[in-house]
Coordinates of C-alpha atoms in Angstrom, one line a residue:
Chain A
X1 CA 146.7 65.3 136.8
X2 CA 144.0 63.1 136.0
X3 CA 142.8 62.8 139.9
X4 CA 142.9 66.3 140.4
X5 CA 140.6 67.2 137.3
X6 CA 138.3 64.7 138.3
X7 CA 138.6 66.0 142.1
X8 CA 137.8 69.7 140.6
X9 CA 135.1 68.1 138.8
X10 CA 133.1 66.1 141.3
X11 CA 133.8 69.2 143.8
X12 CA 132.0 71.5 140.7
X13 CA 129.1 69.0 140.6
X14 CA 128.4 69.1 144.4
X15 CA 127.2 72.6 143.9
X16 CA 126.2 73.1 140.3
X17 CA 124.0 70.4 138.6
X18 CA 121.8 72.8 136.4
X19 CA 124.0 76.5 135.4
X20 CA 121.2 78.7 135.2
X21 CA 120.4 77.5 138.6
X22 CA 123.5 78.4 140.1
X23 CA 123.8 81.6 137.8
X24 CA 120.3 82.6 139.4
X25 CA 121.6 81.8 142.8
X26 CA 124.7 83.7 142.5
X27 CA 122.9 87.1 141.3
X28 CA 120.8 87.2 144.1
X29 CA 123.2 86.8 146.7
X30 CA 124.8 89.8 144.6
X31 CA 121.5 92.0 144.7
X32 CA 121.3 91.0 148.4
X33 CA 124.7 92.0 149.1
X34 CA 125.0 95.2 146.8
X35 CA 121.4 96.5 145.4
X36 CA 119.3 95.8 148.8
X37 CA 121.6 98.1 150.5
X38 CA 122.2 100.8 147.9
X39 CA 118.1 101.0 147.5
X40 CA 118.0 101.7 151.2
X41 CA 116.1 98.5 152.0
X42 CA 115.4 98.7 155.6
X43 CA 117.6 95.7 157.7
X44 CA 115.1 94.0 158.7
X45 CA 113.6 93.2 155.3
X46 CA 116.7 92.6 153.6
X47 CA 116.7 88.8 154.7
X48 CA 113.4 88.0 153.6
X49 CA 113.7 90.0 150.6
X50 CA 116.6 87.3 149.4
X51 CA 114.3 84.3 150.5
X52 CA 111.7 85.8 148.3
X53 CA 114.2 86.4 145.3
X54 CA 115.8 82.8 145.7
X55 CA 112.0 81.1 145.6
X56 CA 111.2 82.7 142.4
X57 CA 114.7 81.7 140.9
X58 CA 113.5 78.3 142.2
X59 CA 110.0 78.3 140.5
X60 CA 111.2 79.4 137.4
X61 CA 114.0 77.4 137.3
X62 CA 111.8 73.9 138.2
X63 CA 109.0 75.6 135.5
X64 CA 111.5 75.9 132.5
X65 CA 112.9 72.2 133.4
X66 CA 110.1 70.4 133.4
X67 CA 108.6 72.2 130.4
X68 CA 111.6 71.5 128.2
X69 CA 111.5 67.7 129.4
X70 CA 107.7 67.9 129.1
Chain B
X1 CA 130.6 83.6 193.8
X2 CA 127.0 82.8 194.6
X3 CA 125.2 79.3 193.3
X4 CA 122.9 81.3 191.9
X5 CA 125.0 83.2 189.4
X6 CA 127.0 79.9 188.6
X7 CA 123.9 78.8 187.9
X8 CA 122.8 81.4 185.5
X9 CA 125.8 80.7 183.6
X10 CA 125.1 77.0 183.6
X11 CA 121.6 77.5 181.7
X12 CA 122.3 80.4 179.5
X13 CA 125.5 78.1 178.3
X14 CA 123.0 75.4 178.1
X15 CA 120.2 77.1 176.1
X16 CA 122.4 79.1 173.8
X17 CA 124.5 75.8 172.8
X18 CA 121.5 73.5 172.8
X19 CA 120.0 75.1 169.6
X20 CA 123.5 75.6 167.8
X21 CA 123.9 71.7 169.0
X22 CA 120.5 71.0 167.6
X23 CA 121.5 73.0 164.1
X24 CA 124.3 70.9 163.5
X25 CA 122.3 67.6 164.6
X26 CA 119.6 68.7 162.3
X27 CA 122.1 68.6 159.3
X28 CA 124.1 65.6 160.2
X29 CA 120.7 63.6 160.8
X30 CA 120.0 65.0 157.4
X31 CA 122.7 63.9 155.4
X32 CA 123.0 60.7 156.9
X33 CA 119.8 59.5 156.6
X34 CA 119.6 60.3 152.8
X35 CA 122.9 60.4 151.6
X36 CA 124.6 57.5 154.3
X37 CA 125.7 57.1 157.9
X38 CA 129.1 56.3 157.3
X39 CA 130.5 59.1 155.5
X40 CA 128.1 61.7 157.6
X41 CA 129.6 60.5 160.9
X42 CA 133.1 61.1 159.4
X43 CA 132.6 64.8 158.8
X44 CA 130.8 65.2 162.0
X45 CA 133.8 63.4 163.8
X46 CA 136.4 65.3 161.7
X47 CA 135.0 68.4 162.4
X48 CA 134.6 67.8 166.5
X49 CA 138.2 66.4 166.0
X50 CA 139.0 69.8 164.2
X51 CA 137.3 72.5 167.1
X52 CA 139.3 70.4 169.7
X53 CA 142.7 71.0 168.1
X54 CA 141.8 74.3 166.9
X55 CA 140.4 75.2 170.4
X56 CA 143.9 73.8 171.9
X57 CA 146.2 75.4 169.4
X58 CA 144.6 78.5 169.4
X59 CA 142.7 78.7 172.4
X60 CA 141.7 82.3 173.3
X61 CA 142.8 83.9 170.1
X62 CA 139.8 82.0 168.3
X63 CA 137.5 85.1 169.3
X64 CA 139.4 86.4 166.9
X65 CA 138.2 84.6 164.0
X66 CA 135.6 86.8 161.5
X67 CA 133.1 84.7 162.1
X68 CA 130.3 86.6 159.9
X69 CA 133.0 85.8 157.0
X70 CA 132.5 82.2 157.6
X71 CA 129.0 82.0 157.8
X72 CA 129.3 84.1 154.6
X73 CA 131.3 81.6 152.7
X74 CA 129.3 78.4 154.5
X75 CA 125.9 79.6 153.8
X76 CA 126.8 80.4 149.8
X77 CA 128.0 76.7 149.9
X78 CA 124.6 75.2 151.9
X79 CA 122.4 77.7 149.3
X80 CA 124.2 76.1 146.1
X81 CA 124.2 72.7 147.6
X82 CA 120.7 73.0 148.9
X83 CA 119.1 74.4 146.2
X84 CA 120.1 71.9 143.5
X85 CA 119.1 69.3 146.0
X86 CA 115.5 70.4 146.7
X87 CA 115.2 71.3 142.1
X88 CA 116.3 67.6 142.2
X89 CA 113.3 66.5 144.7
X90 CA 110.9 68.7 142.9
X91 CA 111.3 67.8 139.5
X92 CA 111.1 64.3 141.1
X93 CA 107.9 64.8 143.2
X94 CA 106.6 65.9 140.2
X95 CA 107.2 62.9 137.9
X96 CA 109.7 65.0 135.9
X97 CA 112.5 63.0 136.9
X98 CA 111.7 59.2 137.1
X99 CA 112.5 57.8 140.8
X100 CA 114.1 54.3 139.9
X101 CA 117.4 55.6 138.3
X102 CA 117.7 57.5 141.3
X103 CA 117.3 55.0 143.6
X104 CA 120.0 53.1 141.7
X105 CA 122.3 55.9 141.9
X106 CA 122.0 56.7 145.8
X107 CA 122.2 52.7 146.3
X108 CA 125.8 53.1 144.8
X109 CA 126.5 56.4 146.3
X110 CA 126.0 55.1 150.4
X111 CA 127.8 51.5 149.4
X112 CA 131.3 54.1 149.3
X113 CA 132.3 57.1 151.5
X114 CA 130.5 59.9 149.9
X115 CA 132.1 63.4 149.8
X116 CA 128.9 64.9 149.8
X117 CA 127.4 64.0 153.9
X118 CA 131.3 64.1 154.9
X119 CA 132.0 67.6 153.6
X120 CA 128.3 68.9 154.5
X121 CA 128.5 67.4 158.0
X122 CA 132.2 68.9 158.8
X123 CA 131.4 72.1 157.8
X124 CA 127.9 72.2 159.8
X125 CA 130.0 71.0 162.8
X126 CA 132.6 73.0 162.4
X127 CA 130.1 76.1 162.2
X128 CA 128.4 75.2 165.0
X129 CA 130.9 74.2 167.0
X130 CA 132.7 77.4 167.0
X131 CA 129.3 79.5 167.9
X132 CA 129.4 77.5 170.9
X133 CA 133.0 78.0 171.5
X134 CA 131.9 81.8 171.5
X135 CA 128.8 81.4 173.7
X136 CA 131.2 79.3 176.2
X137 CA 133.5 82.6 176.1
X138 CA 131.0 85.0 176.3
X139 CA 128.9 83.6 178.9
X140 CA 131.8 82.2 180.9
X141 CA 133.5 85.4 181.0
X142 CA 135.0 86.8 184.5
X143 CA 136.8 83.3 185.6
X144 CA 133.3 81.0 184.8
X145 CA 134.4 79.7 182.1
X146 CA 133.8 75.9 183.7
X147 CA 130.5 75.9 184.6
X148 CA 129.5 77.5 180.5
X149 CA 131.6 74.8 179.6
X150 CA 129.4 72.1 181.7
X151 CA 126.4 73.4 180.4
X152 CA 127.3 73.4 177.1
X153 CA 128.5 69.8 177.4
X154 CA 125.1 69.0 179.1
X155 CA 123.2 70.2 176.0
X156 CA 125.6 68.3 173.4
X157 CA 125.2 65.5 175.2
X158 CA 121.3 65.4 175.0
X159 CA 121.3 66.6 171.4
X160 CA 123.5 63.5 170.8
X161 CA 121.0 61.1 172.5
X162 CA 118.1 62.3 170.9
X163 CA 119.8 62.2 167.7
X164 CA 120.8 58.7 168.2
X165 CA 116.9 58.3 169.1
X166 CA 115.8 59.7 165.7
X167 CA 118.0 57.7 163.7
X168 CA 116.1 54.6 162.9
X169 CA 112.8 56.3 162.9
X170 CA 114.1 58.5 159.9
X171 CA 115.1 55.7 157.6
X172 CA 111.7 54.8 157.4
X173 CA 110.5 57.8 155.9
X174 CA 110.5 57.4 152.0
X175 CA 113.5 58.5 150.2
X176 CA 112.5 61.3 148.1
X177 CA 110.3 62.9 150.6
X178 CA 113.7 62.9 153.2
X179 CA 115.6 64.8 150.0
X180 CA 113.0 66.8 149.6
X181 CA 113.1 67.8 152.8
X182 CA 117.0 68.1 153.5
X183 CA 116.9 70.3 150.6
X184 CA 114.7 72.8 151.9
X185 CA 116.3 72.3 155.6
X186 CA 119.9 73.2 153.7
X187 CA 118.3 76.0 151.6
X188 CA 117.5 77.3 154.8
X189 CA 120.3 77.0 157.2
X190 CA 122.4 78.5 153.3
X191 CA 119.9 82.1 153.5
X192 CA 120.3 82.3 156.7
X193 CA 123.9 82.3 157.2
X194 CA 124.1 84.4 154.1
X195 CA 122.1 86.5 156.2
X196 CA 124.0 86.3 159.0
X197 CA 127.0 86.6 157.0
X198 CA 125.9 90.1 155.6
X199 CA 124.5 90.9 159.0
X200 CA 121.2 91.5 158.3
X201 CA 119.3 91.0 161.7
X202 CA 116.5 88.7 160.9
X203 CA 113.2 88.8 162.8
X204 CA 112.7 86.9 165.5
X205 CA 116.5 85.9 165.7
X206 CA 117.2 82.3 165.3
X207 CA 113.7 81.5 165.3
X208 CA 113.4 82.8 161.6
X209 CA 115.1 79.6 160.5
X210 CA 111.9 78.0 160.9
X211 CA 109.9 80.4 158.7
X212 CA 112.6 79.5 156.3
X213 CA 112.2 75.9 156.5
X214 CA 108.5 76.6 156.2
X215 CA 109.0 79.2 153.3
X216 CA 111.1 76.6 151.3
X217 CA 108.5 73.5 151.9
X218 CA 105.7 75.5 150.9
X219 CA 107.4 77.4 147.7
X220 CA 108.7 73.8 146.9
X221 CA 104.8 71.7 147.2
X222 CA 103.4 74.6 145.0
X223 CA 106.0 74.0 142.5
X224 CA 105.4 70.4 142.8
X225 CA 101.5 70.9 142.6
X226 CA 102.3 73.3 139.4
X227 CA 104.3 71.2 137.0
X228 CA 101.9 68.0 138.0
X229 CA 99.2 70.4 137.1
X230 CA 100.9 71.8 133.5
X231 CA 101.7 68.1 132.9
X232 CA 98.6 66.8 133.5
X233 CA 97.0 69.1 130.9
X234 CA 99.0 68.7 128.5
X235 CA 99.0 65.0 128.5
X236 CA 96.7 63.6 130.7
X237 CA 97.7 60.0 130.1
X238 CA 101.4 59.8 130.5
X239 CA 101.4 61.8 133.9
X240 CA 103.6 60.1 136.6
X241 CA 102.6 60.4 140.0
X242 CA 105.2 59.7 143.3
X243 CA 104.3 60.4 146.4

């Protein structure tokens, strides 16, 4: 039992070090799936339009970290 | 059947394969360099080991498979994974994050088989593997399925050379700038295979993958430049600086 918890565990941390991070990540890939196409994005925009969304998660992300360590 | 047309099969099997070859070498050379050899050339070898069963078990049927569904689920894992890597790299650039506990940590992590290059290199195999297996059907369709199969061996086996080639070259670049830049490689290969997965077509094809690395190097030296710039500001003497 104890394996297995740490197995979830290490499995968890490969992919989520910082929550809001992940959190971020995950409603974008949501807008990109559901809102770009509902708002009638054209195609060809829609993958740059999640680039764009995932770099200011990013920035904001790496701007609230290092100000709280700051 | 004329030369010429087995031929033409030969090189579009070649081409096509060469840069799903050279998408998977470009992760596996990733992940090894920074995070081990060992445990990256396990995944890689599991997951060649895996297409060959897969391909002999299943054979035909594997044209089957959704692949937009996988490079869905693939690319969410390469964004979350990717992502957290290049914050990492960024915070450490930055002085942020001190470098020597670091270094301490990924000196324990490639003395062991690491899940991290073994899972990362699989999967990136695995993907790119079956694209080929594709392009081999497609292009070797109507009994030429030999000759797409040559030249898709020819171009694996000169992405394996040159990534043989690269290997010692790349483990003298400095740590942190190699994370730095395997997290903006895996950021990229993760939105595009989102992308791919949702079926957005993206401009210029496969060739947008290098606007994304591009995109993701340059967001990630602005952020880098910002917080040394905050930092120096508000505390001009007790800035850290790493290159």
């Amino acid at each position: 039992m104890n394996a297995v918890a740490t197995a979830l565990r290490d499995l968890w941390g490969l992919f989520v070090e910082d929550a809001s991070l992940t959190l971020g990540i995950l409603v974008c890939l949501v807008i990109a799936a559901f809102a770009f196409p509902a708002l009638g994005l054209r195609d060809a925009w829609r993958g740059p339009g999640l680039f764009v969304l995932l770099a200011v998660i990013l920035l904001e992300n790496v701007r609230r970290t290092s100000r709280r360590r700051g | 059947m004329s030369w010429a047309h087995v031929g033409t099969v030969i090189l579009a099997a070649f081409l096509a394969s060469l840069v799903e070859f050279v998408e998977a070498l470009t992760i596996v050379l990733a992940v090894g360099t920074t995070r081990g050899w060992r445990s990256a050339l396990i995944g890689a070898g599991a997951g060649a080991l895996f297409l060959t069963v897969l391909t002999l078990a299943v054979g035909p049927a594997l044209q089957r498979i959704p692949l937009a569904s996988l490079q869905l689920v693939v690319g969410v894992l390469l964004l979350l994974f990717g992502m957290r890597w290049l914050r990492k790299a960024i915070l450490r650039a930055s002085g942020v994050i001190g470098l020597r506990d670091e270094a301490a940590i990924y000196a324990k992590e490639t003395a062991r088989v690491d899940r991290v290059p073994l899972v990362t290199s699989f999967k990136a195999v695995t993907l790119e593997g079956l694209e080929v297996i594709f392009i081999v059907m497609a292009t070797g369709a109507r009994g030429l399925l030999v000759p797409a199969a040559v030249g898709a061996a020819l171009a694996g086996s000169l992405v394996v050379l040159a990534g043989v080639s690269l290997r010692r070259p790349l483990a003298r670049v400095p740590e942190n700038t190699l994370k730095f830049a395997v997290g903006a490689l895996l950021s990229a290969f993760g939105v595009f295979w989102v992308g791919e997965g949702l079926r957005y077509p993206w401009p210029g094809e496969d060739l947008a993958l290098l606007g994304l690395i591009a995109g993701f190097t340059v967001i990630a030296l602005l952020a880098v430049a910002a917080v040394r710039r905050s930092a120096a500001h508000a505390s001009p003497v007790h800035v850290r600086r790493h290159p």
